[in-house]
Amino acid sequence: MAAADQPKLIVAADAEALAQAAAERVMARIAANPGRIAICLTGGSSPKKLYQLLGSDAYRGRIPWDRVHWFIGDERFVPESDPLNNMAVARATFLDRNASSGHIHPIPTKVENPDQGAETYARELRAFYGADQLDPARPLFDMVLMGAGPDGHTASLFPGYPAVEETTRWVVGVPKANVAPFVPRVSLTLPVLASCHEMLFEIAGHDKQPILTRLLNGESLPAVRARSNGETVWLVDQAALPEGIRGGR
């Protein structure tokens, strides 16, 4: 990977400081857009502290809820009431108390199968965007939040799976996950995730050190291939950093 293609690496002292830094970057992106704003959320454990902050007294009053639309990068194909449902976690943590239901855009899981859920969500994204083709000069999202799994997956795009190579479809069904929980998924594709002003990865904890080492070495993993057409940022804490680069760069 050429140096120019490297994401910006920002190191936070710990998970709390990382969530604070992420929240401030979200607020900066919101402040930069005086019009309709689109934020693409992520699932898993990495964003929970961030979501708690966004719903806290310190932040919720700074968010123009009437202008922000909340999407999600991938979903486990489980009922909305299931604790494994990514958007359900975000809704319970901060969205339902603050955002109107019309501004929350979950991936549908009540449909027959993940492919149908993908087609339905793609139609919703295209309608929101107002076109069937993405224009690099007009990003779909202001910000896309991302995480990195232990195998290097991001969203529900797993290493070696056909969905990683998708260039035409906006959203795809993923019939089998590569890591737990082993349930079918629905995921936005790399070109759609790239259609943003900023892609922000949160990578925290000592258990992320092995995969962060591989990502920094430039392995051809989905989390390495995921790049914004604008700015890509890897926000990591000290515990996740490989020993040789403690203190960051």
C-alpha positions as YAML, in Angstrom:
chain: A
units: angstrom
residues:
- id: 1
  name: MET
  ca: [0.00, 0.00, 0.00]
- id: 2
  name: ALA
  ca: [1.42, 3.38, -0.99]
- id: 3
  name: ALA
  ca: [2.02, 5.85, 1.81]
- id: 4
  name: ALA
  ca: [-0.50, 8.26, 0.28]
- id: 5
  name: ASP
  ca: [-3.18, 5.59, 0.67]
- id: 6
  name: GLN
  ca: [-2.55, 5.12, 4.36]
- id: 7
  name: PRO
  ca: [-5.34, 6.24, 6.67]
- id: 8
  name: LYS
  ca: [-4.69, 8.87, 9.27]
- id: 9
  name: LEU
  ca: [-3.75, 7.14, 12.55]
- id: 10
  name: ILE
  ca: [-4.83, 8.86, 15.76]
- id: 11
  name: VAL
  ca: [-3.90, 7.32, 19.11]
- id: 12
  name: ALA
  ca: [-5.99, 7.85, 22.24]
- id: 13
  name: ALA
  ca: [-4.82, 7.02, 25.75]
- id: 14
  name: ASP
  ca: [-7.57, 4.52, 26.49]
- id: 15
  name: ALA
  ca: [-11.08, 3.45, 25.47]
- id: 16
  name: GLU
  ca: [-12.71, 6.38, 27.26]
- id: 17
  name: ALA
  ca: [-10.48, 8.92, 25.53]
- id: 18
  name: LEU
  ca: [-11.07, 7.14, 22.22]
- id: 19
  name: ALA
  ca: [-14.84, 7.45, 22.57]
- id: 20
  name: GLN
  ca: [-14.46, 11.13, 23.46]
- id: 21
  name: ALA
  ca: [-12.29, 11.74, 20.40]
- id: 22
  name: ALA
  ca: [-14.77, 9.87, 18.19]
- id: 23
  name: ALA
  ca: [-17.67, 11.92, 19.54]
- id: 24
  name: GLU
  ca: [-15.85, 15.16, 18.79]
- id: 25
  name: ARG
  ca: [-15.15, 14.01, 15.22]
- id: 26
  name: VAL
  ca: [-18.83, 13.16, 14.77]
- id: 27
  name: MET
  ca: [-19.77, 16.61, 16.06]
- id: 28
  name: ALA
  ca: [-17.27, 18.27, 13.72]
- id: 29
  name: ARG
  ca: [-18.77, 16.48, 10.72]
- id: 30
  name: ILE
  ca: [-22.27, 17.47, 11.77]
- id: 31
  name: ALA
  ca: [-21.20, 21.09, 12.23]
- id: 32
  name: ALA
  ca: [-19.62, 21.14, 8.78]
- id: 33
  name: ASN
  ca: [-22.95, 20.50, 7.03]
- id: 34
  name: PRO
  ca: [-25.73, 23.12, 7.37]
- id: 35
  name: GLY
  ca: [-28.16, 20.90, 5.47]
- id: 36
  name: ARG
  ca: [-29.37, 17.33, 5.70]
- id: 37
  name: ILE
  ca: [-26.83, 15.08, 7.42]
- id: 38
  name: ALA
  ca: [-26.35, 11.32, 7.06]
- id: 39
  name: ILE
  ca: [-24.38, 9.26, 9.58]
- id: 40
  name: CYS
  ca: [-23.76, 5.55, 8.97]
- id: 41
  name: LEU
  ca: [-23.42, 3.69, 12.26]
- id: 42
  name: THR
  ca: [-21.60, 0.44, 12.94]
- id: 43
  name: GLY
  ca: [-22.36, -2.55, 15.15]
- id: 44
  name: GLY
  ca: [-20.36, -4.74, 17.47]
- id: 45
  name: SER
  ca: [-18.88, -3.64, 20.77]
- id: 46
  name: SER
  ca: [-16.55, -0.87, 19.55]
- id: 47
  name: PRO
  ca: [-19.08, 2.00, 19.28]
- id: 48
  name: LYS
  ca: [-21.03, 1.48, 22.51]
- id: 49
  name: LYS
  ca: [-19.11, 4.09, 24.53]
- id: 50
  name: LEU
  ca: [-19.46, 6.54, 21.64]
- id: 51
  name: TYR
  ca: [-23.22, 5.96, 21.48]
- id: 52
  name: GLN
  ca: [-23.51, 6.52, 25.22]
- id: 53
  name: LEU
  ca: [-21.69, 9.83, 24.83]
- id: 54
  name: LEU
  ca: [-23.89, 10.98, 21.94]
- id: 55
  name: GLY
  ca: [-26.94, 10.37, 24.10]
- id: 56
  name: SER
  ca: [-25.47, 12.11, 27.15]
- id: 57
  name: ASP
  ca: [-26.26, 15.60, 28.37]
- id: 58
  name: ALA
  ca: [-22.87, 16.77, 27.15]
- id: 59
  name: TYR
  ca: [-23.62, 15.98, 23.50]
- id: 60
  name: ARG
  ca: [-27.29, 15.48, 22.70]
- id: 61
  name: GLY
  ca: [-28.03, 19.20, 22.93]
- id: 62
  name: ARG
  ca: [-25.35, 19.87, 20.32]
- id: 63
  name: ILE
  ca: [-26.89, 17.53, 17.74]
- id: 64
  name: PRO
  ca: [-29.49, 19.04, 15.34]
- id: 65
  name: TRP
  ca: [-31.68, 15.93, 15.51]
- id: 66
  name: ASP
  ca: [-34.15, 17.32, 12.99]
- id: 67
  name: ARG
  ca: [-31.41, 17.34, 10.31]
- id: 68
  name: VAL
  ca: [-29.53, 14.12, 11.03]
- id: 69
  name: HIS
  ca: [-30.45, 10.78, 9.47]
- id: 70
  name: TRP
  ca: [-29.00, 7.61, 10.99]
- id: 71
  name: PHE
  ca: [-28.19, 4.58, 8.84]
- id: 72
  name: ILE
  ca: [-26.18, 1.44, 9.60]
- id: 73
  name: GLY
  ca: [-23.36, -0.28, 7.71]
- id: 74
  name: ASP
  ca: [-24.41, -3.86, 8.40]
- id: 75
  name: GLU
  ca: [-26.92, -5.89, 10.32]
- id: 76
  name: ARG
  ca: [-27.27, -9.37, 11.73]
- id: 77
  name: PHE
  ca: [-30.31, -11.00, 10.16]
- id: 78
  name: VAL
  ca: [-32.19, -11.37, 13.42]
- id: 79
  name: PRO
  ca: [-35.41, -9.77, 14.72]
- id: 80
  name: GLU
  ca: [-35.28, -6.16, 15.89]
- id: 81
  name: SER
  ca: [-35.98, -7.40, 19.42]
- id: 82
  name: ASP
  ca: [-32.93, -9.68, 19.38]
- id: 83
  name: PRO
  ca: [-29.96, -8.37, 21.45]
- id: 84
  name: LEU
  ca: [-27.70, -9.26, 18.50]
- id: 85
  name: ASN
  ca: [-29.44, -6.64, 16.34]
- id: 86
  name: ASN
  ca: [-26.96, -3.81, 15.73]
- id: 87
  name: MET
  ca: [-29.46, -1.01, 15.16]
- id: 88
  name: ALA
  ca: [-31.49, -2.11, 18.18]
- id: 89
  name: VAL
  ca: [-28.42, -1.48, 20.35]
- id: 90
  name: ALA
  ca: [-27.94, 2.01, 18.87]
- id: 91
  name: ARG
  ca: [-31.64, 2.77, 19.28]
- id: 92
  name: ALA
  ca: [-31.71, 1.64, 22.90]
- id: 93
  name: THR
  ca: [-28.47, 3.47, 23.72]
- id: 94
  name: PHE
  ca: [-29.23, 6.89, 22.25]
- id: 95
  name: LEU
  ca: [-31.42, 7.10, 19.15]
- id: 96
  name: ASP
  ca: [-34.95, 6.36, 20.37]
- id: 97
  name: ARG
  ca: [-34.74, 9.01, 23.10]
- id: 98
  name: ASN
  ca: [-33.59, 11.72, 20.72]
- id: 99
  name: ALA
  ca: [-34.24, 11.05, 17.02]
- id: 100
  name: SER
  ca: [-37.60, 10.83, 15.31]
- id: 101
  name: SER
  ca: [-38.47, 7.42, 13.89]
- id: 102
  name: GLY
  ca: [-38.43, 8.84, 10.37]
- id: 103
  name: HIS
  ca: [-34.76, 9.72, 10.77]
- id: 104
  name: ILE
  ca: [-33.70, 6.22, 11.87]
- id: 105
  name: HIS
  ca: [-33.07, 3.86, 8.95]
- id: 106
  name: PRO
  ca: [-32.58, 0.24, 10.09]
- id: 107
  name: ILE
  ca: [-31.79, -2.59, 7.71]
- id: 108
  name: PRO
  ca: [-35.01, -4.63, 7.45]
- id: 109
  name: THR
  ca: [-34.85, -8.11, 8.95]
- id: 110
  name: LYS
  ca: [-38.54, -9.00, 8.90]
- id: 111
  name: VAL
  ca: [-38.28, -9.92, 5.23]
- id: 112
  name: GLU
  ca: [-37.82, -13.45, 3.89]
- id: 113
  name: ASN
  ca: [-34.02, -13.58, 3.62]
- id: 114
  name: PRO
  ca: [-30.86, -11.41, 3.75]
- id: 115
  name: ASP
  ca: [-30.88, -10.82, -0.02]
- id: 116
  name: GLN
  ca: [-34.35, -9.36, 0.17]
- id: 117
  name: GLY
  ca: [-33.30, -7.20, 3.10]
- id: 118
  name: ALA
  ca: [-30.34, -6.00, 1.04]
- id: 119
  name: GLU
  ca: [-32.50, -5.09, -1.95]
- id: 120
  name: THR
  ca: [-34.96, -3.22, 0.25]
- id: 121
  name: TYR
  ca: [-32.23, -1.23, 1.99]
- id: 122
  name: ALA
  ca: [-30.52, -0.43, -1.30]
- id: 123
  name: ARG
  ca: [-33.78, 1.06, -2.57]
- id: 124
  name: GLU
  ca: [-34.04, 3.17, 0.58]
- id: 125
  name: LEU
  ca: [-30.46, 4.41, 0.22]
- id: 126
  name: ARG
  ca: [-30.96, 5.31, -3.44]
- id: 127
  name: ALA
  ca: [-34.19, 7.14, -2.65]
- id: 128
  name: PHE
  ca: [-32.45, 9.10, 0.12]
- id: 129
  name: TYR
  ca: [-29.52, 9.89, -2.18]
- id: 130
  name: GLY
  ca: [-31.80, 10.80, -5.08]
- id: 131
  name: ALA
  ca: [-29.93, 8.81, -7.74]
- id: 132
  name: ASP
  ca: [-29.18, 5.24, -8.77]
- id: 133
  name: GLN
  ca: [-25.45, 5.89, -9.24]
- id: 134
  name: LEU
  ca: [-23.06, 7.36, -6.70]
- id: 135
  name: ASP
  ca: [-21.26, 10.56, -7.67]
- id: 136
  name: PRO
  ca: [-17.76, 10.83, -6.11]
- id: 137
  name: ALA
  ca: [-18.30, 14.58, -5.88]
- id: 138
  name: ARG
  ca: [-21.48, 14.13, -3.81]
- id: 139
  name: PRO
  ca: [-21.00, 11.64, -0.97]
- id: 140
  name: LEU
  ca: [-23.94, 9.66, 0.34]
- id: 141
  name: PHE
  ca: [-22.82, 9.95, 3.97]
- id: 142
  name: ASP
  ca: [-21.19, 12.70, 5.99]
- id: 143
  name: MET
  ca: [-19.55, 10.06, 8.17]
- id: 144
  name: VAL
  ca: [-19.29, 6.27, 8.20]
- id: 145
  name: LEU
  ca: [-18.36, 4.61, 11.49]
- id: 146
  name: MET
  ca: [-16.46, 1.34, 11.18]
- id: 147
  name: GLY
  ca: [-14.81, -1.35, 13.27]
- id: 148
  name: ALA
  ca: [-12.35, -4.16, 12.57]
- id: 149
  name: GLY
  ca: [-13.03, -7.77, 13.52]
- id: 150
  name: PRO
  ca: [-10.39, -10.27, 14.65]
- id: 151
  name: ASP
  ca: [-10.18, -11.68, 11.10]
- id: 152
  name: GLY
  ca: [-9.92, -8.25, 9.49]
- id: 153
  name: HIS
  ca: [-13.55, -7.98, 8.45]
- id: 154
  name: THR
  ca: [-15.38, -4.68, 8.56]
- id: 155
  name: ALA
  ca: [-19.12, -4.16, 8.37]
- id: 156
  name: SER
  ca: [-20.08, -7.75, 7.41]
- id: 157
  name: LEU
  ca: [-17.52, -7.99, 4.63]
- id: 158
  name: PHE
  ca: [-15.40, -11.02, 5.50]
- id: 159
  name: PRO
  ca: [-11.98, -11.95, 4.04]
- id: 160
  name: GLY
  ca: [-12.30, -14.15, 0.97]
- id: 161
  name: TYR
  ca: [-16.07, -13.70, 0.66]
- id: 162
  name: PRO
  ca: [-17.52, -12.60, -2.73]
- id: 163
  name: ALA
  ca: [-19.23, -9.61, -1.12]
- id: 164
  name: VAL
  ca: [-15.83, -7.94, -0.65]
- id: 165
  name: GLU
  ca: [-15.37, -7.76, -4.44]
- id: 166
  name: GLU
  ca: [-18.82, -6.32, -5.16]
- id: 167
  name: THR
  ca: [-18.65, -3.14, -7.23]
- id: 168
  name: THR
  ca: [-22.19, -2.74, -8.54]
- id: 169
  name: ARG
  ca: [-24.67, -3.50, -5.77]
- id: 170
  name: TRP
  ca: [-25.11, -1.08, -2.91]
- id: 171
  name: VAL
  ca: [-26.07, -3.69, -0.31]
- id: 172
  name: VAL
  ca: [-25.57, -7.47, -0.23]
- id: 173
  name: GLY
  ca: [-26.83, -10.41, 1.75]
- id: 174
  name: VAL
  ca: [-24.16, -12.45, 3.51]
- id: 175
  name: PRO
  ca: [-25.52, -15.98, 4.09]
- id: 176
  name: LYS
  ca: [-22.87, -17.06, 6.61]
- id: 177
  name: ALA
  ca: [-20.64, -15.12, 8.96]
- id: 178
  name: ASN
  ca: [-16.94, -15.88, 9.32]
- id: 179
  name: VAL
  ca: [-16.93, -15.12, 13.05]
- id: 180
  name: ALA
  ca: [-19.40, -15.30, 15.92]
- id: 181
  name: PRO
  ca: [-22.26, -14.70, 16.07]
- id: 182
  name: PHE
  ca: [-22.71, -17.14, 13.22]
- id: 183
  name: VAL
  ca: [-25.90, -15.67, 11.81]
- id: 184
  name: PRO
  ca: [-26.63, -14.38, 8.29]
- id: 185
  name: ARG
  ca: [-25.91, -10.71, 7.71]
- id: 186
  name: VAL
  ca: [-26.76, -7.79, 5.44]
- id: 187
  name: SER
  ca: [-23.95, -5.39, 4.58]
- id: 188
  name: LEU
  ca: [-23.28, -2.25, 2.61]
- id: 189
  name: THR
  ca: [-20.57, -2.79, 0.01]
- id: 190
  name: LEU
  ca: [-17.15, -1.15, -0.09]
- id: 191
  name: PRO
  ca: [-18.05, 1.42, -2.82]
- id: 192
  name: VAL
  ca: [-21.11, 2.56, -0.86]
- id: 193
  name: LEU
  ca: [-19.23, 2.74, 2.44]
- id: 194
  name: ALA
  ca: [-16.56, 4.76, 0.61]
- id: 195
  name: SER
  ca: [-19.12, 7.38, -0.39]
- id: 196
  name: CYS
  ca: [-18.54, 9.59, 2.62]
- id: 197
  name: HIS
  ca: [-16.66, 12.67, 3.73]
- id: 198
  name: GLU
  ca: [-15.04, 10.70, 6.54]
- id: 199
  name: MET
  ca: [-14.69, 7.03, 7.41]
- id: 200
  name: LEU
  ca: [-13.83, 6.59, 11.08]
- id: 201
  name: PHE
  ca: [-12.58, 3.28, 12.46]
- id: 202
  name: GLU
  ca: [-12.61, 2.70, 16.21]
- id: 203
  name: ILE
  ca: [-10.13, 0.02, 17.29]
- id: 204
  name: ALA
  ca: [-9.65, -0.45, 21.03]
- id: 205
  name: GLY
  ca: [-8.39, -3.00, 23.50]
- id: 206
  name: HIS
  ca: [-5.45, -5.36, 23.85]
- id: 207
  name: ASP
  ca: [-7.38, -8.11, 22.04]
- id: 208
  name: LYS
  ca: [-7.31, -5.96, 18.88]
- id: 209
  name: GLN
  ca: [-3.51, -5.78, 18.87]
- id: 210
  name: PRO
  ca: [-2.99, -8.82, 16.57]
- id: 211
  name: ILE
  ca: [-5.41, -7.62, 13.92]
- id: 212
  name: LEU
  ca: [-4.20, -4.02, 14.11]
- id: 213
  name: THR
  ca: [-0.67, -5.31, 13.49]
- id: 214
  name: ARG
  ca: [-1.89, -7.00, 10.32]
- id: 215
  name: LEU
  ca: [-3.82, -3.91, 9.23]
- id: 216
  name: LEU
  ca: [-0.82, -1.65, 9.74]
- id: 217
  name: ASN
  ca: [1.26, -4.09, 7.70]
- id: 218
  name: GLY
  ca: [-1.15, -3.53, 4.82]
- id: 219
  name: GLU
  ca: [-2.55, -7.03, 4.40]
- id: 220
  name: SER
  ca: [-5.30, -7.18, 1.82]
- id: 221
  name: LEU
  ca: [-8.09, -7.48, 4.36]
- id: 222
  name: PRO
  ca: [-11.52, -5.84, 4.08]
- id: 223
  name: ALA
  ca: [-10.69, -3.38, 6.87]
- id: 224
  name: VAL
  ca: [-7.61, -2.30, 4.92]
- id: 225
  name: ARG
  ca: [-9.48, -2.06, 1.63]
- id: 226
  name: ALA
  ca: [-12.24, 0.06, 3.17]
- id: 227
  name: ARG
  ca: [-11.41, 3.64, 2.28]
- id: 228
  name: SER
  ca: [-13.40, 6.83, 2.17]
- id: 229
  name: ASN
  ca: [-13.43, 8.88, -1.01]
- id: 230
  name: GLY
  ca: [-12.71, 11.68, 1.45]
- id: 231
  name: GLU
  ca: [-10.80, 11.13, 4.70]
- id: 232
  name: THR
  ca: [-10.12, 7.78, 6.38]
- id: 233
  name: VAL
  ca: [-9.16, 7.78, 10.06]
- id: 234
  name: TRP
  ca: [-8.08, 4.90, 12.28]
- id: 235
  name: LEU
  ca: [-8.74, 5.95, 15.87]
- id: 236
  name: VAL
  ca: [-7.02, 3.47, 18.19]
- id: 237
  name: ASP
  ca: [-6.17, 3.30, 21.86]
- id: 238
  name: GLN
  ca: [-2.77, 2.53, 23.35]
- id: 239
  name: ALA
  ca: [-3.81, -1.00, 24.34]
- id: 240
  name: ALA
  ca: [-4.48, -1.94, 20.71]
- id: 241
  name: LEU
  ca: [-1.16, -0.65, 19.39]
- id: 242
  name: PRO
  ca: [1.59, -3.15, 18.55]
- id: 243
  name: GLU
  ca: [4.49, -2.87, 20.99]
- id: 244
  name: GLY
  ca: [6.88, -1.48, 18.40]
- id: 245
  name: ILE
  ca: [4.84, 1.63, 17.71]
- id: 246
  name: ARG
  ca: [3.58, 2.49, 21.20]
- id: 247
  name: GLY
  ca: [2.87, 6.18, 21.36]
- id: 248
  name: GLY
  ca: [1.50, 6.21, 17.81]
- id: 249
  name: ARG
  ca: [2.58, 8.06, 14.75]
...
